[in-house]
Each structure stands twice: as structure tokens, then as C-alpha cells.
PDB file of C-alpha atoms and ligand atoms in Angstrom:
ATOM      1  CA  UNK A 952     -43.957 -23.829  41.580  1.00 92.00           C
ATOM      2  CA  UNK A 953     -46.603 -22.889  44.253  1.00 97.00           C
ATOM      3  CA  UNK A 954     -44.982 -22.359  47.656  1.00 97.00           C
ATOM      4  CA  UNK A 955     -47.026 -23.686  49.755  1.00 98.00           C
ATOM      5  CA  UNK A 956     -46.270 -27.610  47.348  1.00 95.00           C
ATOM      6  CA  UNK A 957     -42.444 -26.366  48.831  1.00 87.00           C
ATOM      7  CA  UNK A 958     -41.977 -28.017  52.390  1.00 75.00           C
ATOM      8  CA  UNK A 959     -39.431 -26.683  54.802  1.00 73.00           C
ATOM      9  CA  UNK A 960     -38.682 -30.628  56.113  1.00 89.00           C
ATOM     10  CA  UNK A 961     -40.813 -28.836  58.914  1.00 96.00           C
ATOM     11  CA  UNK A 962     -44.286 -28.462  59.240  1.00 98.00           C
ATOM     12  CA  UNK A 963     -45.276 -24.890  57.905  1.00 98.00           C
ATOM     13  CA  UNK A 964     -46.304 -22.036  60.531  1.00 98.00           C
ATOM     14  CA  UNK A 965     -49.404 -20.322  59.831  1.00 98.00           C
ATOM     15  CA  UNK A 966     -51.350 -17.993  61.612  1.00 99.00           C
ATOM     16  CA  UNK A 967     -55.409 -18.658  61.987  1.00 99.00           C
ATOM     17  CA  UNK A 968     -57.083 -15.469  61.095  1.00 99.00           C
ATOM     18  CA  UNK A 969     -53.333 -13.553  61.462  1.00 98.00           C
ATOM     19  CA  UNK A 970     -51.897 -14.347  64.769  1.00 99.00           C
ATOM     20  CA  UNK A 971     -55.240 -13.633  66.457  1.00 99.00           C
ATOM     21  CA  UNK A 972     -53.971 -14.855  69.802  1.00 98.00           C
ATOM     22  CA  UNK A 973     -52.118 -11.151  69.812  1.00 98.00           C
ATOM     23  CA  UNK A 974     -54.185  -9.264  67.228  1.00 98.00           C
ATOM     24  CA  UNK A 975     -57.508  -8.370  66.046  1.00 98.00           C
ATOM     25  CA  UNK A 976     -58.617 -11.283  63.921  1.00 99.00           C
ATOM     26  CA  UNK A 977     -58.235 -10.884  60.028  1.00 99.00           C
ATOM     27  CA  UNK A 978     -56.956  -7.730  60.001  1.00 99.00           C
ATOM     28  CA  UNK A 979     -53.873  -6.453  59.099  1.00 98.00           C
ATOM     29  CA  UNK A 980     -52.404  -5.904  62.287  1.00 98.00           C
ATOM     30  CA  UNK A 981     -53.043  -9.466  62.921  1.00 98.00           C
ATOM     31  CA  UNK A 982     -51.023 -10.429  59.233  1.00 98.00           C
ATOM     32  CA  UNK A 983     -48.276  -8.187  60.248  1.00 98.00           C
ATOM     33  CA  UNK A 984     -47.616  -9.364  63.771  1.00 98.00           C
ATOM     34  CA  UNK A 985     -47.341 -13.351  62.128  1.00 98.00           C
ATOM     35  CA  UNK A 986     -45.093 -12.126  59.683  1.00 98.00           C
ATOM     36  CA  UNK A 987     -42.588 -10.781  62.839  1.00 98.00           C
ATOM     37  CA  UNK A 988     -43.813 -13.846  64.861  1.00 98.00           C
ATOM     38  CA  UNK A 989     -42.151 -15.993  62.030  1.00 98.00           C
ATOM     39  CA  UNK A 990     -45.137 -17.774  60.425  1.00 98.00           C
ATOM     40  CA  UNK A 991     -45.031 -19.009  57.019  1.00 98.00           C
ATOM     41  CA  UNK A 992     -48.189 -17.267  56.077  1.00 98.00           C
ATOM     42  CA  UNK A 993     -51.360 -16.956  57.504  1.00 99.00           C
ATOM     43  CA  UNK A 994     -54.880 -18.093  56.712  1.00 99.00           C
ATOM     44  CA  UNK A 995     -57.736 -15.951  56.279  1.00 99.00           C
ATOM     45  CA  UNK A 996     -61.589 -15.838  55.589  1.00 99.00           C
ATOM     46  CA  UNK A 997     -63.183 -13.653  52.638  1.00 98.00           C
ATOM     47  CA  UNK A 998     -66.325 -12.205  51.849  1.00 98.00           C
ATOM     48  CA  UNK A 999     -68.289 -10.595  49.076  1.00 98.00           C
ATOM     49  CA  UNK A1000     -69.798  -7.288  50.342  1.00 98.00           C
ATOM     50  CA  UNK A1001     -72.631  -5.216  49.055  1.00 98.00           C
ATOM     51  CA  UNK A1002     -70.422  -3.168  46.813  1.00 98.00           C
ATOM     52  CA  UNK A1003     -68.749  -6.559  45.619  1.00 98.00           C
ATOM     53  CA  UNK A1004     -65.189  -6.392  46.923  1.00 98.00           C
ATOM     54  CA  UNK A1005     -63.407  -9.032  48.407  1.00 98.00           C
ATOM     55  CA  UNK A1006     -63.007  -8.419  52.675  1.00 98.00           C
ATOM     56  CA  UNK A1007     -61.724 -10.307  54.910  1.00 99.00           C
ATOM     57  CA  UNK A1008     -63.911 -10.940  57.928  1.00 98.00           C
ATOM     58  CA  UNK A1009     -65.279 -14.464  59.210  1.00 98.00           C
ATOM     59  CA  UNK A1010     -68.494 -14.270  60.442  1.00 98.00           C
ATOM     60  CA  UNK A1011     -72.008 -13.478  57.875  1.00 98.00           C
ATOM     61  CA  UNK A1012     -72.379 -10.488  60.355  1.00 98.00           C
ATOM     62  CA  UNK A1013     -69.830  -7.578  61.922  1.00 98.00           C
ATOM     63  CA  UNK A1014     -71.928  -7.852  65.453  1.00 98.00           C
ATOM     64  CA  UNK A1015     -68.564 -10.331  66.917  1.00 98.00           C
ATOM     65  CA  UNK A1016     -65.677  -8.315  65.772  1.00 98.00           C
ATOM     66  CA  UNK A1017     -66.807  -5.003  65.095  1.00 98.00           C
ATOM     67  CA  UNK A1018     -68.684  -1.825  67.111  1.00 98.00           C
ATOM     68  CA  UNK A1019     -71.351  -2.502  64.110  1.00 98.00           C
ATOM     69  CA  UNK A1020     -74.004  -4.356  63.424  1.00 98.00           C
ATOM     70  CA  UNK A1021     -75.395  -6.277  60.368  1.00 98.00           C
ATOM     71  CA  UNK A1022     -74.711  -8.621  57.524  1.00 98.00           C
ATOM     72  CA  UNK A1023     -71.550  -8.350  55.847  1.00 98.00           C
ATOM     73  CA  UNK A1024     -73.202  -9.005  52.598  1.00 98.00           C
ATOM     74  CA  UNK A1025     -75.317  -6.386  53.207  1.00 98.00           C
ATOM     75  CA  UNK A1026     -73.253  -3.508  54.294  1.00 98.00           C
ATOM     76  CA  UNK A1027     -71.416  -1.609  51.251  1.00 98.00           C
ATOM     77  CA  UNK A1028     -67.445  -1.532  51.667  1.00 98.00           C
ATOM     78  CA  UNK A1029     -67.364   2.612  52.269  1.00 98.00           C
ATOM     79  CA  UNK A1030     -69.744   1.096  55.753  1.00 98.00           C
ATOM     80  CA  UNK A1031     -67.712  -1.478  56.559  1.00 98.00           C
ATOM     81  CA  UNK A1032     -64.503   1.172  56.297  1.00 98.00           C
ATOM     82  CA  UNK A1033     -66.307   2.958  58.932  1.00 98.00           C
ATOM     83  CA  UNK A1034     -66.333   0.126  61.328  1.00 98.00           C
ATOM     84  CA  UNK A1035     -63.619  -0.428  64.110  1.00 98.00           C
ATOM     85  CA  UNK A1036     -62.203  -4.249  63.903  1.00 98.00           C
ATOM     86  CA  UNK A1037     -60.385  -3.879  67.503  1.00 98.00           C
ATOM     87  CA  UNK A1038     -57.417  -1.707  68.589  1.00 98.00           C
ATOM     88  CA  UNK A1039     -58.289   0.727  65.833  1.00 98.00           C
ATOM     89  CA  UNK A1040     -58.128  -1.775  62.579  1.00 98.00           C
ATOM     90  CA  UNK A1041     -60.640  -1.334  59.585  1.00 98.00           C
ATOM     91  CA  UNK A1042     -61.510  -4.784  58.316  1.00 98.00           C
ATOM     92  CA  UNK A1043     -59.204  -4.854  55.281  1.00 98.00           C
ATOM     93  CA  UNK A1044     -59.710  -5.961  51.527  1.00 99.00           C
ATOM     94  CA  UNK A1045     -58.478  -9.566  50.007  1.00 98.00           C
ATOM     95  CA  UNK A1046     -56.366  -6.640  47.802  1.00 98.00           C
ATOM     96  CA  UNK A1047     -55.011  -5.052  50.698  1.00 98.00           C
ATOM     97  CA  UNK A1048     -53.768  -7.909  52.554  1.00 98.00           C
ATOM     98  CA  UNK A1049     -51.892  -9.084  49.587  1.00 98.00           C
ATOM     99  CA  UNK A1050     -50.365  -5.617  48.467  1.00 98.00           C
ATOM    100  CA  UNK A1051     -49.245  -5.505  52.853  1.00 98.00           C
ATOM    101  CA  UNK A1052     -47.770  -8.766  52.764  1.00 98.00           C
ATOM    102  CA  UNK A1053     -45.773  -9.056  49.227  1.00 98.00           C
ATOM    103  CA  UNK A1054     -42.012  -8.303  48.982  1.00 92.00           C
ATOM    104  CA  UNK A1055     -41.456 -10.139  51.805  1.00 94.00           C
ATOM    105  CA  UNK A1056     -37.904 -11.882  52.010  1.00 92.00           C
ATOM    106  CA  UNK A1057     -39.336 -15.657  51.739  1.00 93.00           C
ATOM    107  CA  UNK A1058     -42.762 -15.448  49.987  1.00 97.00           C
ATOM    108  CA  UNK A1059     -45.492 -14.845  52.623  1.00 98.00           C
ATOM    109  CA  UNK A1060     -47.841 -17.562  52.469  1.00 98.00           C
ATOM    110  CA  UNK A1061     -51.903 -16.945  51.995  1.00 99.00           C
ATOM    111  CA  UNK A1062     -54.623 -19.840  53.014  1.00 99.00           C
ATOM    112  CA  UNK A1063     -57.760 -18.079  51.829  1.00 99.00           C
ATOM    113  CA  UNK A1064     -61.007 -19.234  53.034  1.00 98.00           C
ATOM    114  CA  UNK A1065     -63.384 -18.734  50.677  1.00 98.00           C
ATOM    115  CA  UNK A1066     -66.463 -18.242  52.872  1.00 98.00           C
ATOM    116  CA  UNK A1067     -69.775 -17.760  51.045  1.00 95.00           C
ATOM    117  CA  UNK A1068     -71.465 -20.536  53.228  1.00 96.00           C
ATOM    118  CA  UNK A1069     -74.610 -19.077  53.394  1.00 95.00           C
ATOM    119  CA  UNK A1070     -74.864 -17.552  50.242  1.00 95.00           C
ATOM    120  CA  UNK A1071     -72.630 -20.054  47.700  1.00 95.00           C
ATOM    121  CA  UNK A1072     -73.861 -18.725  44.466  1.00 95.00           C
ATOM    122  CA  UNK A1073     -72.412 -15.403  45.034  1.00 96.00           C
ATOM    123  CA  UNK A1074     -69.687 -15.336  42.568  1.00 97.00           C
ATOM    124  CA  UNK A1075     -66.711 -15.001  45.551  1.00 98.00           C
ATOM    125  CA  UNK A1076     -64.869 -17.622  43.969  1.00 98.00           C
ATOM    126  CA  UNK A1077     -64.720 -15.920  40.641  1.00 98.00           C
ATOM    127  CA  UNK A1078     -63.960 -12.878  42.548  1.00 98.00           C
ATOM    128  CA  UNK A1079     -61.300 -13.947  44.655  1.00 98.00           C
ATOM    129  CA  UNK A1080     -59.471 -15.505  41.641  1.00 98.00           C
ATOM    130  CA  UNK A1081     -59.865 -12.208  40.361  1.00 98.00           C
ATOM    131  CA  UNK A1082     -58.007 -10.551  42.789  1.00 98.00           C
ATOM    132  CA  UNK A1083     -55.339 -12.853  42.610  1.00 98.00           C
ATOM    133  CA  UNK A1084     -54.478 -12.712  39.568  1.00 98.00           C
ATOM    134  CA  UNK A1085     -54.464  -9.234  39.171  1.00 98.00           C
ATOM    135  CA  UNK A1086     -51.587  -9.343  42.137  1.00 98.00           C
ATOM    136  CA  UNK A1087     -49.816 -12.166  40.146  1.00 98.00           C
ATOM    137  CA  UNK A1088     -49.293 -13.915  43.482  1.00 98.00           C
ATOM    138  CA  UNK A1089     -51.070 -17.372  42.236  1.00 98.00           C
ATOM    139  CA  UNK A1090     -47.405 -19.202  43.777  1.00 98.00           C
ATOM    140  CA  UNK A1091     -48.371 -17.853  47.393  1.00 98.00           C
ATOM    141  CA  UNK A1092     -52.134 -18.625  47.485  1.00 98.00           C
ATOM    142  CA  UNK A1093     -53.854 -22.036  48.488  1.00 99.00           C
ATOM    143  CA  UNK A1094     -57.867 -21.703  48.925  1.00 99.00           C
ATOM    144  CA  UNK A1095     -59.924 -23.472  51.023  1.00 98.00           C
ATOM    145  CA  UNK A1096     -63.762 -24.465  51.506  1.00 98.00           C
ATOM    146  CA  UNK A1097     -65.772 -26.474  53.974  1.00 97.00           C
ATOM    147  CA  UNK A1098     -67.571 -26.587  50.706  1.00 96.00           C
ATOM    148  CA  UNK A1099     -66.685 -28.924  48.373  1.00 95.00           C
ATOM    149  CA  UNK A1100     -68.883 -27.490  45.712  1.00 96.00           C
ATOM    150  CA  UNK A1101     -66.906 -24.550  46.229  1.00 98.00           C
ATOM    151  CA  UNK A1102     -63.525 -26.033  46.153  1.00 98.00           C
ATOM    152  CA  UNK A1103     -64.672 -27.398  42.522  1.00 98.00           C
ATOM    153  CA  UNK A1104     -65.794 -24.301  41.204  1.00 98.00           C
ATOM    154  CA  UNK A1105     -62.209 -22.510  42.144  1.00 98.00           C
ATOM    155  CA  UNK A1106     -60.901 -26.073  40.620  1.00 98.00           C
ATOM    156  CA  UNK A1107     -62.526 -25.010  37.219  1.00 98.00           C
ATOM    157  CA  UNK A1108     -61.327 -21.351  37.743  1.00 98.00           C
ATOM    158  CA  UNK A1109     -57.900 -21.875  38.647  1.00 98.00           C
ATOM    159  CA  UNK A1110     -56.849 -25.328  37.725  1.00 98.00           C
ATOM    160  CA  UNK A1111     -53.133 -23.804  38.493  1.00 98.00           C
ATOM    161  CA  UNK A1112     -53.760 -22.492  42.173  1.00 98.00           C
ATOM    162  CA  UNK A1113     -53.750 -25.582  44.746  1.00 98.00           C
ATOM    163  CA  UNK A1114     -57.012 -26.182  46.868  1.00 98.00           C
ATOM    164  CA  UNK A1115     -57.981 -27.645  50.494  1.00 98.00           C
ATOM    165  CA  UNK A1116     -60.793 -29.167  51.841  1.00 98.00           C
ATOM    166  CA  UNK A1117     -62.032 -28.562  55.078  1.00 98.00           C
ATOM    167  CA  UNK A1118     -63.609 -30.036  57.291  1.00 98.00           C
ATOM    168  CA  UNK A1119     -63.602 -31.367  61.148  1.00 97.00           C
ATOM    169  CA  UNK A1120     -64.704 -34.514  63.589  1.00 96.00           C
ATOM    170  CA  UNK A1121     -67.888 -33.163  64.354  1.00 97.00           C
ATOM    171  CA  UNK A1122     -69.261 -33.127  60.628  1.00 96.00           C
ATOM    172  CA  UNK A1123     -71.658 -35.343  58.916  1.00 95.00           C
ATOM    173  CA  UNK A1124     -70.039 -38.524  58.169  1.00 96.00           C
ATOM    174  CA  UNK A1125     -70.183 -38.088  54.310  1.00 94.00           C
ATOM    175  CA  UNK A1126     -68.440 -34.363  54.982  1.00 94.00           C
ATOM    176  CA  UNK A1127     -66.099 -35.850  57.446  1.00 93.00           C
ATOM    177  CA  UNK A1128     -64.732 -38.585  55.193  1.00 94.00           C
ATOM    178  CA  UNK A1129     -65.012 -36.317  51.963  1.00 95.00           C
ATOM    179  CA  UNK A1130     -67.180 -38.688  49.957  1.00 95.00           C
ATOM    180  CA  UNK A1131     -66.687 -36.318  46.915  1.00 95.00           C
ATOM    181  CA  UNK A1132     -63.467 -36.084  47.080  1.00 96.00           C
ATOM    182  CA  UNK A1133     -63.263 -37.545  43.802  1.00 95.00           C
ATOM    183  CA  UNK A1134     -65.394 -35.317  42.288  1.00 95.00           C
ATOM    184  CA  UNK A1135     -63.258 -32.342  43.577  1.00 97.00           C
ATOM    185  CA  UNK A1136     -59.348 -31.782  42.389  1.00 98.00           C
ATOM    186  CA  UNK A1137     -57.374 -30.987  45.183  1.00 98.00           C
ATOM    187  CA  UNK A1138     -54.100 -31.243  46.743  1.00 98.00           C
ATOM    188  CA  UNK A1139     -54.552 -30.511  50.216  1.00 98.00           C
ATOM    189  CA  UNK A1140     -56.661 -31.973  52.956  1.00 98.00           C
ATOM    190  CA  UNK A1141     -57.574 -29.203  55.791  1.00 98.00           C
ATOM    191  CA  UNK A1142     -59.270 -31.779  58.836  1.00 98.00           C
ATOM    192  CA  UNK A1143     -59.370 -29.937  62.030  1.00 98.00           C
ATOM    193  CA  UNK A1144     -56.766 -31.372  65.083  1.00 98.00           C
ATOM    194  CA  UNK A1145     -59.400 -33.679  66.516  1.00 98.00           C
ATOM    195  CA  UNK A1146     -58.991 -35.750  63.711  1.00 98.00           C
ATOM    196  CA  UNK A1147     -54.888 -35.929  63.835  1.00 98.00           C
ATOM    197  CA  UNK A1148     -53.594 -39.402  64.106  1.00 98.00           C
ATOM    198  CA  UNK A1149     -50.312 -40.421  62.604  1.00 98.00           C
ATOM    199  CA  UNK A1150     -52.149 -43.042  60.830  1.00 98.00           C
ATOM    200  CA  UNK A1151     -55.170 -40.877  59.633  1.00 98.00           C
ATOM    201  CA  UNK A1152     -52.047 -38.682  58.135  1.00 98.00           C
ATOM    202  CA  UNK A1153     -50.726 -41.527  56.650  1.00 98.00           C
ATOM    203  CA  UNK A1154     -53.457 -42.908  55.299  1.00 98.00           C
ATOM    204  CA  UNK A1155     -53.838 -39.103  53.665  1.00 98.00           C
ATOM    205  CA  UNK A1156     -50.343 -39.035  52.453  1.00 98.00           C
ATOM    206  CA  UNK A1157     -50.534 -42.414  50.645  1.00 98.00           C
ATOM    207  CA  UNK A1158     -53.775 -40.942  48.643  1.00 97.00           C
ATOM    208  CA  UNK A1159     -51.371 -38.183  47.975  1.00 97.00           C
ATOM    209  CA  UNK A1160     -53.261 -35.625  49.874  1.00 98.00           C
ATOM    210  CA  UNK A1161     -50.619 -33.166  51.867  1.00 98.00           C
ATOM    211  CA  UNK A1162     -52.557 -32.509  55.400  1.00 98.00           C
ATOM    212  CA  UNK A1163     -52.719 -28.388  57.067  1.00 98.00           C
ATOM    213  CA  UNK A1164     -54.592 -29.175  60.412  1.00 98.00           C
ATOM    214  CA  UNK A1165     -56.632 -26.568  62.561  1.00 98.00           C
ATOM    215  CA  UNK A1166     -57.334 -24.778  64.949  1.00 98.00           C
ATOM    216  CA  UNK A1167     -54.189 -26.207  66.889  1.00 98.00           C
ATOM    217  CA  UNK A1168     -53.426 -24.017  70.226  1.00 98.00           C
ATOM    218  CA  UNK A1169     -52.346 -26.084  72.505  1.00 98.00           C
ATOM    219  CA  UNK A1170     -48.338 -27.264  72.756  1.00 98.00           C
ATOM    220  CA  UNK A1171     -49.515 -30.776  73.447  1.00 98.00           C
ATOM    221  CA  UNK A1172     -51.709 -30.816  69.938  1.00 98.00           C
ATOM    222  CA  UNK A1173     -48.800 -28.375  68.179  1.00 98.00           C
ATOM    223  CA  UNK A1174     -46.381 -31.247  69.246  1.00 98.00           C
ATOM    224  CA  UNK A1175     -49.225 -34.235  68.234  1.00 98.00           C
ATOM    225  CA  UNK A1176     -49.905 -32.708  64.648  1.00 98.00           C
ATOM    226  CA  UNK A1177     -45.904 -32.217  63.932  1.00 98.00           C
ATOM    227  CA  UNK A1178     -45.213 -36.070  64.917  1.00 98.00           C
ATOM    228  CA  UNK A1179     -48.254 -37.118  63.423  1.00 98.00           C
ATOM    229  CA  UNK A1180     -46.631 -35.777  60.116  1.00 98.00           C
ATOM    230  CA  UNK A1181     -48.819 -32.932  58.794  1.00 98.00           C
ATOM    231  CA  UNK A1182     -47.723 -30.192  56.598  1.00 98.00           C
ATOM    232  CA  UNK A1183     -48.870 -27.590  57.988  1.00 98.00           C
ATOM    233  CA  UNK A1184     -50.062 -26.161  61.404  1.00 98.00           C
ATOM    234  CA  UNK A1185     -52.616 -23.451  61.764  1.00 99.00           C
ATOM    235  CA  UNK A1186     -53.002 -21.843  64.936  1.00 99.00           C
ATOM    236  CA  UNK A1187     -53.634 -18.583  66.606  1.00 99.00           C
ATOM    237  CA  UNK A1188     -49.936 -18.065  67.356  1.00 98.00           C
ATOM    238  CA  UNK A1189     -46.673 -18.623  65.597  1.00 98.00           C
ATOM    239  CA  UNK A1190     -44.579 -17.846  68.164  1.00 98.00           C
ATOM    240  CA  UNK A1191     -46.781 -20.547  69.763  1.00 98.00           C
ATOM    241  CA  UNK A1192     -46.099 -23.098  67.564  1.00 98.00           C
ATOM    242  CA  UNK A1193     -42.623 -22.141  67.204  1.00 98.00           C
ATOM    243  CA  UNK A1194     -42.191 -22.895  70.580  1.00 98.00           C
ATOM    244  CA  UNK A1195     -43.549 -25.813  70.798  1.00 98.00           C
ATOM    245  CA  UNK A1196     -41.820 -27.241  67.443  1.00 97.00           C
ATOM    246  CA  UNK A1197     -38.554 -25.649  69.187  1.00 97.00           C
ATOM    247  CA  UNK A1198     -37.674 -23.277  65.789  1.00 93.00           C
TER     248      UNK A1198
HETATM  249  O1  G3P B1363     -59.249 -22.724  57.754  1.00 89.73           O
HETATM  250  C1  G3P B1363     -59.256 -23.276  59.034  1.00 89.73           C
HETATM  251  C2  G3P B1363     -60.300 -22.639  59.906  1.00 89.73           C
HETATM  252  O2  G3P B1363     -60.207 -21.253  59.772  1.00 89.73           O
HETATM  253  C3  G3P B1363     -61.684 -23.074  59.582  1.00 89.73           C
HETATM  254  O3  G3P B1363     -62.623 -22.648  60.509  1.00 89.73           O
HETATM  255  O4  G3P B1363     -64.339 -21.159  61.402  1.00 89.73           O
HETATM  256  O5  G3P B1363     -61.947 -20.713  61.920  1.00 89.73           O
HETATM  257  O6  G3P B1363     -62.832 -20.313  59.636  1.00 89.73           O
HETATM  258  P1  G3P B1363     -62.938 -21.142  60.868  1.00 89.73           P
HETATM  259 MG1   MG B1364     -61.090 -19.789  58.557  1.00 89.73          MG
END
């Protein structure tokens, strides 16, 4: 059974991008310090390079988070090695991130954000599920996608490997309400904290849709998503959300 279908009776701790209140973003500093800040697991974004490995960076260029400059897709891995990702971190591979966080005492959970937005014929899904299942750690993984073509195609890929949908209040009605939901298996629904009501949860529950909500910082939204019901919280801190949850 896929962890992430195994609730605590609590909602699940996960770290946005590592705990990248503390850390440099998506890097492994910033998976590490979640995993001693208690989370669950942590959510991630990945890319396809040049070379065609799997990183884990979130924006289509390195100019926000690096001391480089240029498109991700662009840049060969041995470049984007070369590259400092804050305090000293390399931006790591979707293979390096699992290999650092397996063997952990309670299965370290893995949201991965499959994020070929602006190029979505790439191949990253097939690549991801690659990865994956070369690691044989299919019961830790749930992806995600704002795209719901995307979220199909890992659907077809890896009927066995749960998916989300993203999305948040400021989207396109037909995004927003997930008009093709039906045309795209899932389990999970991923809508962003401004969208957290205890009956827009229940309404999701009773479709039989578990709910992880985003980007949720604050202790008065941390506290709002938990009584609203969700699943799972996804914030820059944990030990934030531990807090808050009192655990
Ligand atoms: O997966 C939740 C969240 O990460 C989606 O937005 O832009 O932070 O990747 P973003
Ligand atoms: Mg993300």
C-alpha cells in the first residue's frame, strides 16, 4: 500500500520545496533539515535538463536560486553541477534525493512536481517514472501537475503510483474547478489554502478525493486547513506546522 493512502488520524507534514523556510529550496539540505524537523515527506519540483536527467529545481531558469544564469532545459547536468543553489548546495538529481532520503525509520514521503509547464511534451513524465522505479520506492511517491494532461499521461504510466492535481483560487474557472477531472484518474486533490473551507473539503472527500493544500505558512491557515479536514499540509516549515497542529 502507498504511504501517502496511510493517514496518521493527523494531517501529514510536508515540507514545500524541503523546509525552505530554513534551507535552500529543493536541495538536499532543505530534504534533510524536514526530515529532523519531523515532516512526513516533502514535496519537490523536477526538471528535464539538456543531458536528460531528472533535477530538481522550480523555476524554467537558474537566474532565482542559483549564481547562474539560463534555462534549465538548456544547461547540461555537468553545468548545472557547477552552479551554487545557496549555502554551498548543488541542485540535486530526482535520483539523489531519493537514494538521501530512503532507509529512513517511517518511510520518507515524496510529492513530486512534475514541472514541464512550458515544455509538456518533453518526456519528464516517462522519465520520472523511470527513476522511480529503478529506486523501487513507488509506495513513497505521489506526483503532481497543475497540468492535467500531465497528470493523465503519468496515469497511463503508472496506473499503481497515486496522482494530485493542482491547482489554486486564482486559476481559470475550468482549471479551478477541474472540469477534466473525469478524464484524469486521480486520488488526490492539491488546491492551494485560499481555497480551504471545511465544506469545499467535504464536498472533496464525498467525491472521494483526499485533499494536500499549499503553500500554508501561516499558524492561522496551518490551524484552518487541519480543522477544515485536509490530509495533508504543505508548507515551508514543519516545525511550523508542528507547532501550530501542537505535535
Ligand atoms: O505543489 C505545491 C506547490 O509547490 C505548487 O506551486 O509554484 O510552489 O511549485 P509551486
Ligand atoms: Mg511545487
Amino acid at each position: 500500500m502507498n504511504h501517502w493512502l496511510n493517514q496518521a488520524g493527523r494531517p501529514l507534514i510536508i515540507g514545500h520545496r524541503g523546509a525552505s523556510a530554513h534551507a535552500p529550496e529543493n536541495t538536499l539540505a532543505a530534504f534533510m533539515l524536514a526530515q529532523a524537523q519531523g515532516a512526513d515527506g516533502v514535496e519537490l519540483d523536477v526538471m528535464r535538463c539538456a543531458t536528460g536527467e531528472v533535477v530538481v529545481i522550480h523555476d524554467d531558469t537558474v537566474n532565482r536560486t542559483t549564481d547562474g544564469e539560463g534555462r534549465v532545459r538548456a544547461l547540461s547536468l555537468a553545468a548545472l553541477r557547477r552552479l551554487d543553489a545557496g549555502n554551498g548546495e548543488r541542485i540535486p538529481t530526482l535520483d539523489e534525493v531519493i537514494t538521501a532520503t530512503a532507509g529512513a525509520p517511517r518511510p520518507f514521503l515524496l510529492n513530486i512536481e512534475v514541472k514541464n509547464y512550458a515544455t509538456p511534451f518533453d518526456g519528464l513524465e516517462r522519465l520520472v517514472v523511470e527513476v522511480v522505479r529503478r529506486h523501487g520506492c513507488e509506495d513513497r511517491v505521489l506526483f503532481s501537475s497543475f497540468n492535467p494532461l500531465a497528470v493523465r499521461r503519468l496515469a497511463q504510466l503508472a496506473p499503481d503510483i497515486p496522482r494530485g492535481i493542482l491547482y489554486h483560487h486564482g486559476m481559470p474557472v475550468h482549471l479551478r474547478e477541474v472540469w477534466m477531472a473525469p478524464l484524469v484518474p486521480h486520488e488526490f486533490r492539491h488546491p492551494d489554502i485560499g481555497l480551504i473551507t471545511p465544506a469545499f473539503v467535504a464536498k472533496l472527500k464525498a467525491q472521494g478525493k483526499r485533499v494536500n493544500t499549499w503553500t500554508v505558512n501561516e499558524r492561522a491557515d496551518i490551524v484552518r486547513a487541519a480543522t477544515s479536514g485536509v490530509h495533508g499540509i504543505i508548507g515551508d516549515s514543519p516545525l511550523a506546522i508542528r507547532e501550530a497542529l501542537g505535535i
